[in-house]
Short mmCIF file of C-alpha atoms in Angstrom, two decimals:
data_model
loop_
_atom_site.label_atom_id
_atom_site.label_comp_id
_atom_site.label_asym_id
_atom_site.label_seq_id
_atom_site.Cartn_x
_atom_site.Cartn_y
_atom_site.Cartn_z
CA UNK A 1 185.06 -11.84 -172.69
CA UNK A 2 184.42 -9.17 -169.74
CA UNK A 3 184.98 -11.15 -166.68
CA UNK A 4 182.64 -11.82 -164.59
CA UNK A 5 181.12 -10.64 -161.15
CA UNK A 6 182.53 -12.48 -157.11
CA UNK A 7 179.83 -13.43 -156.70
CA UNK A 8 177.54 -16.72 -156.90
CA UNK A 9 173.88 -16.23 -156.97
CA UNK A 10 170.79 -18.63 -156.87
CA UNK A 11 166.95 -18.03 -158.95
CA UNK A 12 163.69 -17.94 -156.82
CA UNK A 13 162.02 -20.52 -158.44
CA UNK A 14 161.57 -23.93 -160.53
CA UNK A 15 162.45 -21.37 -164.75
CA UNK A 16 164.12 -18.60 -165.14
CA UNK A 17 161.45 -15.48 -165.27
CA UNK A 18 162.75 -12.12 -167.62
CA UNK A 19 164.09 -10.75 -165.31
CA UNK A 20 166.25 -12.84 -164.53
CA UNK A 21 167.42 -13.56 -167.23
CA UNK A 22 168.11 -9.72 -167.99
CA UNK A 23 169.54 -9.63 -164.01
CA UNK A 24 172.02 -11.80 -165.03
CA UNK A 25 173.58 -10.64 -168.27
CA UNK A 26 173.67 -8.19 -166.73
CA UNK A 27 175.76 -8.43 -164.03
CA UNK A 28 177.35 -11.80 -164.71
CA UNK A 29 177.52 -13.93 -161.91
CA UNK A 30 180.97 -16.81 -161.11
CA UNK A 31 178.30 -19.69 -160.65
CA UNK A 32 175.48 -20.30 -159.50
CA UNK A 33 173.94 -22.36 -157.27
CA UNK A 34 170.63 -24.79 -156.94
CA UNK A 35 168.16 -24.91 -153.61
CA UNK A 36 164.78 -27.35 -153.56
CA UNK A 37 162.43 -25.01 -154.60
CA UNK A 38 164.08 -25.38 -158.08
CA UNK A 39 163.17 -28.32 -158.34
CA UNK A 40 161.16 -30.51 -159.76
CA UNK A 41 161.61 -32.94 -162.40
CA UNK A 42 164.89 -34.13 -164.54
CA UNK A 43 164.19 -32.40 -167.06
CA UNK A 44 163.02 -29.92 -165.45
CA UNK A 45 166.37 -28.79 -163.64
CA UNK A 46 168.56 -29.63 -166.57
CA UNK A 47 166.40 -27.25 -168.71
CA UNK A 48 166.52 -25.09 -165.82
CA UNK A 49 170.10 -25.49 -165.36
CA UNK A 50 171.21 -24.29 -169.58
CA UNK A 51 169.32 -20.94 -168.83
CA UNK A 52 171.15 -20.29 -166.19
CA UNK A 53 174.24 -20.10 -168.26
CA UNK A 54 172.09 -18.74 -171.58
CA UNK A 55 172.04 -16.64 -169.28
CA UNK A 56 175.90 -15.28 -168.83
CA UNK A 57 176.81 -16.61 -172.13
CA UNK A 58 179.46 -19.19 -169.90
CA UNK A 59 179.72 -22.45 -168.87
CA UNK A 60 179.49 -21.53 -165.19
CA UNK A 61 179.65 -23.16 -162.54
CA UNK A 62 176.68 -24.98 -161.42
CA UNK A 63 176.60 -25.93 -157.43
CA UNK A 64 174.23 -27.45 -155.45
CA UNK A 65 174.52 -29.16 -151.60
CA UNK A 66 174.01 -32.64 -152.08
CA UNK A 67 175.49 -34.20 -149.29
CA UNK A 68 172.96 -36.17 -148.05
CA UNK A 69 170.78 -37.56 -144.84
CA UNK A 70 169.04 -33.91 -144.66
CA UNK A 71 170.89 -31.91 -146.23
CA UNK A 72 170.21 -33.59 -150.57
CA UNK A 73 168.77 -30.71 -152.78
CA UNK A 74 167.40 -33.04 -155.32
CA UNK A 75 165.83 -36.71 -153.29
CA UNK A 76 163.57 -38.95 -154.18
CA UNK A 77 161.16 -39.65 -156.93
CA UNK A 78 164.52 -37.27 -158.78
CA UNK A 79 166.91 -39.21 -156.94
CA UNK A 80 167.93 -41.81 -154.30
CA UNK A 81 167.74 -40.40 -151.01
CA UNK A 82 171.39 -41.40 -149.64
CA UNK A 83 172.92 -41.80 -145.90
CA UNK A 84 173.47 -38.79 -144.05
CA UNK A 85 177.74 -38.30 -143.47
CA UNK A 86 177.41 -40.54 -139.46
CA UNK A 87 176.06 -43.54 -140.91
CA UNK A 88 178.70 -43.62 -143.78
CA UNK A 89 181.00 -42.46 -140.32
CA UNK A 90 179.35 -45.57 -138.37
CA UNK A 91 180.05 -47.83 -141.39
CA UNK A 92 184.39 -46.98 -141.18
CA UNK A 93 184.29 -46.72 -136.78
CA UNK A 94 182.81 -50.35 -137.98
CA UNK A 95 185.00 -51.65 -140.52
CA UNK A 96 188.08 -48.97 -142.66
CA UNK A 97 187.88 -50.63 -145.85
CA UNK A 98 183.70 -50.45 -145.59
CA UNK A 99 183.35 -46.30 -144.85
CA UNK A 100 186.07 -45.60 -146.72
CA UNK A 101 184.84 -47.26 -149.99
CA UNK A 102 181.23 -46.07 -149.01
CA UNK A 103 182.33 -42.18 -148.95
CA UNK A 104 183.53 -42.62 -152.26
CA UNK A 105 180.98 -44.96 -153.57
CA UNK A 106 178.35 -42.19 -152.89
CA UNK A 107 180.39 -39.21 -154.61
CA UNK A 108 180.29 -41.22 -157.21
CA UNK A 109 176.62 -41.93 -157.76
CA UNK A 110 176.04 -37.99 -156.62
CA UNK A 111 178.61 -37.16 -159.80
CA UNK A 112 176.71 -39.48 -162.21
CA UNK A 113 172.95 -39.00 -161.00
CA UNK A 114 174.71 -34.63 -160.68
CA UNK A 115 176.30 -34.78 -163.92
CA UNK A 116 173.03 -36.60 -165.86
CA UNK A 117 171.98 -33.37 -165.08
CA UNK A 118 173.94 -30.84 -165.63
CA UNK A 119 175.46 -29.57 -162.19
CA UNK A 120 179.02 -29.59 -161.40
CA UNK A 121 179.82 -28.59 -158.29
CA UNK A 122 178.76 -30.31 -155.22
CA UNK A 123 179.50 -28.92 -152.04
CA UNK A 124 180.53 -31.75 -150.19
CA UNK A 125 182.69 -32.64 -148.27
CA UNK A 126 181.81 -31.66 -144.59
CA UNK A 127 184.74 -30.99 -142.16
CA UNK A 128 183.36 -30.59 -139.29
CA UNK A 129 183.85 -32.29 -136.62
CA UNK A 130 181.40 -31.66 -133.31
CA UNK A 131 181.66 -31.50 -131.05
CA UNK A 132 179.41 -32.73 -127.39
CA UNK A 133 176.69 -30.11 -127.12
CA UNK A 134 177.40 -28.66 -130.33
CA UNK A 135 174.35 -27.42 -132.52
CA UNK A 136 172.72 -29.62 -134.27
CA UNK A 137 172.79 -27.03 -137.62
CA UNK A 138 176.56 -29.75 -138.02
CA UNK A 139 175.17 -33.12 -136.36
CA UNK A 140 175.10 -35.74 -138.43
CA UNK A 141 175.92 -34.31 -141.48
CA UNK A 142 179.83 -35.13 -139.64
CA UNK A 143 181.44 -38.36 -140.46
CA UNK A 144 183.07 -38.18 -137.17
CA UNK A 145 184.10 -36.46 -133.59
CA UNK A 146 187.42 -37.19 -135.12
CA UNK A 147 189.91 -35.08 -136.69
CA UNK A 148 190.97 -38.98 -138.57
CA UNK A 149 187.62 -39.36 -139.11
CA UNK A 150 186.68 -36.34 -140.41
CA UNK A 151 190.13 -36.23 -142.40
CA UNK A 152 189.48 -40.11 -144.32
CA UNK A 153 186.54 -40.17 -144.54
CA UNK A 154 185.68 -36.63 -146.44
CA UNK A 155 188.92 -37.62 -148.27
CA UNK A 156 187.55 -40.46 -149.60
CA UNK A 157 184.51 -38.01 -150.81
CA UNK A 158 186.19 -35.72 -152.18
CA UNK A 159 187.48 -38.18 -155.07
CA UNK A 160 184.86 -40.17 -155.72
CA UNK A 161 182.93 -36.55 -157.20
CA UNK A 162 186.45 -35.89 -158.83
CA UNK A 163 185.94 -39.28 -160.62
CA UNK A 164 183.49 -38.72 -161.90
CA UNK A 165 183.82 -36.18 -163.63
CA UNK A 166 182.67 -33.61 -160.85
CA UNK A 167 183.99 -30.38 -158.57
CA UNK A 168 184.27 -30.86 -154.82
CA UNK A 169 183.05 -27.81 -151.89
CA UNK A 170 185.12 -28.31 -148.46
CA UNK A 171 183.12 -26.73 -145.63
CA UNK A 172 183.12 -24.55 -143.48
CA UNK A 173 186.33 -23.28 -143.00
CA UNK A 174 187.52 -23.60 -140.50
CA UNK A 175 185.74 -25.49 -139.24
CA UNK A 176 182.09 -25.16 -137.64
CA UNK A 177 181.78 -28.27 -135.21
CA UNK A 178 182.27 -26.41 -132.63
CA UNK A 179 178.74 -23.81 -133.28
CA UNK A 180 177.16 -23.72 -130.34
CA UNK A 181 173.97 -21.68 -132.43
CA UNK A 182 172.88 -22.57 -135.77
CA UNK A 183 174.37 -19.91 -138.15
CA UNK A 184 171.29 -19.90 -140.24
CA UNK A 185 169.48 -18.30 -136.74
CA UNK A 186 172.37 -16.99 -135.47
CA UNK A 187 175.47 -15.78 -135.10
CA UNK A 188 177.91 -19.06 -132.10
CA UNK A 189 180.77 -17.66 -130.11
CA UNK A 190 183.37 -20.33 -130.45
CA UNK A 191 185.51 -19.22 -127.43
CA UNK A 192 187.63 -21.90 -126.65
CA UNK A 193 192.62 -21.74 -127.53
CA UNK A 194 193.69 -21.65 -131.36
CA UNK A 195 196.21 -24.40 -129.44
CA UNK A 196 192.49 -26.73 -128.92
CA UNK A 197 191.72 -25.60 -132.75
CA UNK A 198 194.31 -26.49 -133.85
CA UNK A 199 194.34 -29.68 -133.15
CA UNK A 200 191.07 -30.50 -133.18
CA UNK A 201 189.20 -28.00 -136.31
CA UNK A 202 191.72 -27.51 -138.46
CA UNK A 203 193.79 -30.47 -139.67
CA UNK A 204 190.46 -31.97 -141.45
CA UNK A 205 191.28 -28.36 -144.46
CA UNK A 206 194.61 -28.82 -143.60
CA UNK A 207 195.05 -32.18 -144.59
CA UNK A 208 192.94 -31.11 -147.66
CA UNK A 209 194.87 -27.87 -148.32
CA UNK A 210 195.31 -28.39 -152.64
CA UNK A 211 191.43 -29.01 -152.97
CA UNK A 212 189.76 -26.07 -155.23
CA UNK A 213 187.04 -24.82 -153.65
CA UNK A 214 186.05 -24.26 -149.87
CA UNK A 215 183.12 -22.08 -147.85
CA UNK A 216 183.83 -20.02 -144.65
CA UNK A 217 181.25 -20.31 -141.41
CA UNK A 218 179.70 -17.81 -140.23
CA UNK A 219 181.43 -18.48 -136.53
CA UNK A 220 183.93 -16.47 -134.08
CA UNK A 221 186.57 -17.62 -133.63
CA UNK A 222 187.46 -15.65 -129.88
CA UNK A 223 190.52 -16.69 -129.78
CA UNK A 224 191.23 -14.96 -133.20
CA UNK A 225 189.28 -12.73 -133.56
CA UNK A 226 186.27 -11.92 -130.72
CA UNK A 227 185.05 -9.31 -132.72
CA UNK A 228 184.24 -11.33 -136.87
CA UNK A 229 182.70 -14.23 -138.00
CA UNK A 230 185.75 -16.08 -140.05
CA UNK A 231 183.27 -14.64 -143.33
CA UNK A 232 184.80 -11.82 -142.96
CA UNK A 233 187.24 -11.45 -140.88
CA UNK A 234 190.94 -10.71 -142.55
CA UNK A 235 192.24 -12.49 -139.39
CA UNK A 236 191.36 -15.86 -139.87
CA UNK A 237 191.23 -15.21 -143.26
CA UNK A 238 194.29 -14.49 -143.57
CA UNK A 239 196.51 -16.10 -140.22
CA UNK A 240 194.67 -18.89 -140.79
CA UNK A 241 192.85 -20.20 -143.54
CA UNK A 242 195.83 -18.95 -146.19
CA UNK A 243 198.95 -18.97 -143.12
CA UNK A 244 198.35 -22.05 -141.27
CA UNK A 245 195.88 -24.62 -143.31
CA UNK A 246 197.44 -23.35 -145.79
CA UNK A 247 194.57 -23.03 -148.18
CA UNK A 248 195.14 -21.75 -151.16
CA UNK A 249 191.88 -21.72 -153.74
CA UNK A 250 189.43 -20.59 -153.64
CA UNK A 251 187.02 -19.27 -150.54
CA UNK A 252 183.53 -19.11 -151.11
CA UNK A 253 181.49 -17.10 -148.19
CA UNK A 254 178.19 -19.48 -146.89
CA UNK A 255 175.32 -17.47 -147.68
CA UNK A 256 175.29 -14.04 -147.19
CA UNK A 257 171.89 -14.20 -146.16
CA UNK A 258 171.53 -15.91 -142.72
CA UNK A 259 171.01 -14.34 -139.82
CA UNK A 260 174.60 -15.30 -138.36
CA UNK A 261 175.80 -12.40 -140.85
CA UNK A 262 174.84 -8.18 -139.70
CA UNK A 263 174.35 -5.56 -141.63
CA UNK A 264 172.34 -5.08 -144.70
CA UNK A 265 172.40 -8.09 -147.85
CA UNK A 266 174.86 -4.64 -149.15
CA UNK A 267 177.13 -4.85 -146.05
CA UNK A 268 177.93 -8.34 -145.34
CA UNK A 269 178.45 -8.00 -149.37
CA UNK A 270 180.83 -5.65 -148.78
CA UNK A 271 182.28 -6.86 -146.12
CA UNK A 272 183.11 -10.36 -147.30
CA UNK A 273 184.75 -9.57 -150.04
CA UNK A 274 186.59 -7.04 -147.45
CA UNK A 275 187.76 -9.06 -145.05
CA UNK A 276 188.86 -11.67 -148.10
CA UNK A 277 186.83 -14.25 -149.26
CA UNK A 278 187.00 -14.78 -152.43
CA UNK A 279 183.28 -15.32 -153.76
CA UNK A 280 180.02 -14.10 -152.31
CA UNK A 281 177.27 -17.00 -152.07
CA UNK A 282 173.59 -15.47 -152.10
CA UNK A 283 171.11 -17.75 -152.09
CA UNK A 284 167.70 -17.56 -151.54
CA UNK A 285 167.53 -16.20 -155.12
CA UNK A 286 165.47 -12.94 -153.99
CA UNK A 287 165.79 -10.21 -156.37
CA UNK A 288 165.57 -6.86 -154.17
CA UNK A 289 168.32 -8.50 -151.98
CA UNK A 290 170.55 -10.47 -155.93
CA UNK A 291 170.61 -6.42 -156.17
CA UNK A 292 172.18 -4.89 -152.86
CA UNK A 293 174.65 -7.99 -153.18
CA UNK A 294 175.87 -6.65 -157.39
CA UNK A 295 176.13 -2.68 -155.78
CA UNK A 296 178.73 -3.99 -153.29
CA UNK A 297 180.47 -7.02 -155.05
CA UNK A 298 183.29 -5.95 -157.36
CA UNK A 299 184.31 -7.39 -160.53
CA UNK A 300 186.96 -10.65 -160.77
CA UNK A 301 190.42 -9.71 -160.14
CA UNK A 302 194.27 -11.15 -159.20
CA UNK A 303 195.01 -13.92 -157.88
CA UNK A 304 190.63 -13.67 -156.44
CA UNK A 305 190.31 -14.10 -160.54
CA UNK A 306 193.19 -16.57 -160.69
CA UNK A 307 191.56 -19.46 -158.65
CA UNK A 308 188.74 -19.01 -160.59
CA UNK A 309 190.81 -20.33 -163.72
CA UNK A 310 192.20 -22.58 -162.03
CA UNK A 311 188.78 -24.10 -161.11
CA UNK A 312 187.80 -23.96 -164.18
CA UNK A 313 190.58 -25.73 -165.43
CA UNK A 314 190.55 -28.74 -162.66
CA UNK A 315 187.29 -30.10 -164.53
CA UNK A 316 188.41 -33.64 -165.37
CA UNK A 317 186.84 -35.80 -167.78
CA UNK A 318 184.91 -38.88 -165.69
CA UNK A 319 186.20 -42.08 -165.27
CA UNK A 320 185.06 -45.80 -167.10
CA UNK A 321 183.49 -46.55 -164.22
CA UNK A 322 180.32 -48.80 -164.55
CA UNK A 323 176.53 -46.72 -163.16
CA UNK A 324 174.92 -50.48 -162.43
CA UNK A 325 177.97 -51.78 -160.55
CA UNK A 326 178.72 -49.03 -158.34
CA UNK A 327 175.29 -49.09 -157.16
CA UNK A 328 174.72 -52.51 -156.63
CA UNK A 329 177.94 -52.91 -154.67
CA UNK A 330 176.59 -49.59 -152.75
CA UNK A 331 173.44 -51.63 -151.66
CA UNK A 332 175.04 -53.66 -150.80
CA UNK A 333 177.40 -52.54 -148.39
CA UNK A 334 174.59 -50.24 -146.59
CA UNK A 335 172.95 -53.39 -146.58
CA UNK A 336 174.93 -55.66 -144.22
CA UNK A 337 174.56 -52.24 -141.93
#
């Protein structure tokens, strides 16, 4: 099989157009990501996932952001509404064992939900550690404001996904918690020292460095590279993510269409690859933009190819847990709040 290209792409609607099918077949994205515009009802979602995979001719990974709280792409009535990371963290602060069990349970329920639709990667856990006054783009998506809470809860969440046969994506490496701007709209610049970042922001990622996938943040860390956001910075990716944190898994960019990045979509894609990311993520399904991406993204090769193969080999059969029992346990835990 001809190797896929170093990109994950979105699609425009509830079903693929003939143009999209031909485009994906010819350009071979490694994977796909779904958003709210792609969601109607369960059968439609499963059919769309099958169409995406059929277009490239193999069981390509299909990702979604199904965190709970305000970042939950599939909502009622299709799937249950789940609480935010902060709500889980509140349980942890009240009762550590209860919080950890609830984080695991919610991820295990996500795995039941998503696997029934053919989705096999959840962009969770959020390992950012917010500070007072930072943008609410992270806000209540975070488990807490201290690294140890985030580590414990992030590990539990990741284990719950993997128990259900899904793979997690850690985000947003090496930490979006100090961003005082929303990177969907503008570029956050963090000015604290590297020492402070190493104490507060990087530890959750270092603690979970052996996970197979992570997503970058579009944030400038002035103490490390004042000229480039992490997503396009060799200094951050090589020096911090790979060397200091020790992550050797598959590194995805955050969405290349976000306004924190400068230049045309094609220039952004080229800069993401040049900066050291393995995969360019482009989410909005705009065909003109996707054509720019594919013109600037290479076929997977070398260490990036090896990392995708490790991900593909990393999917495991789910445990034999009873969904109804776990769902009842989860609901009972939140009834105690």
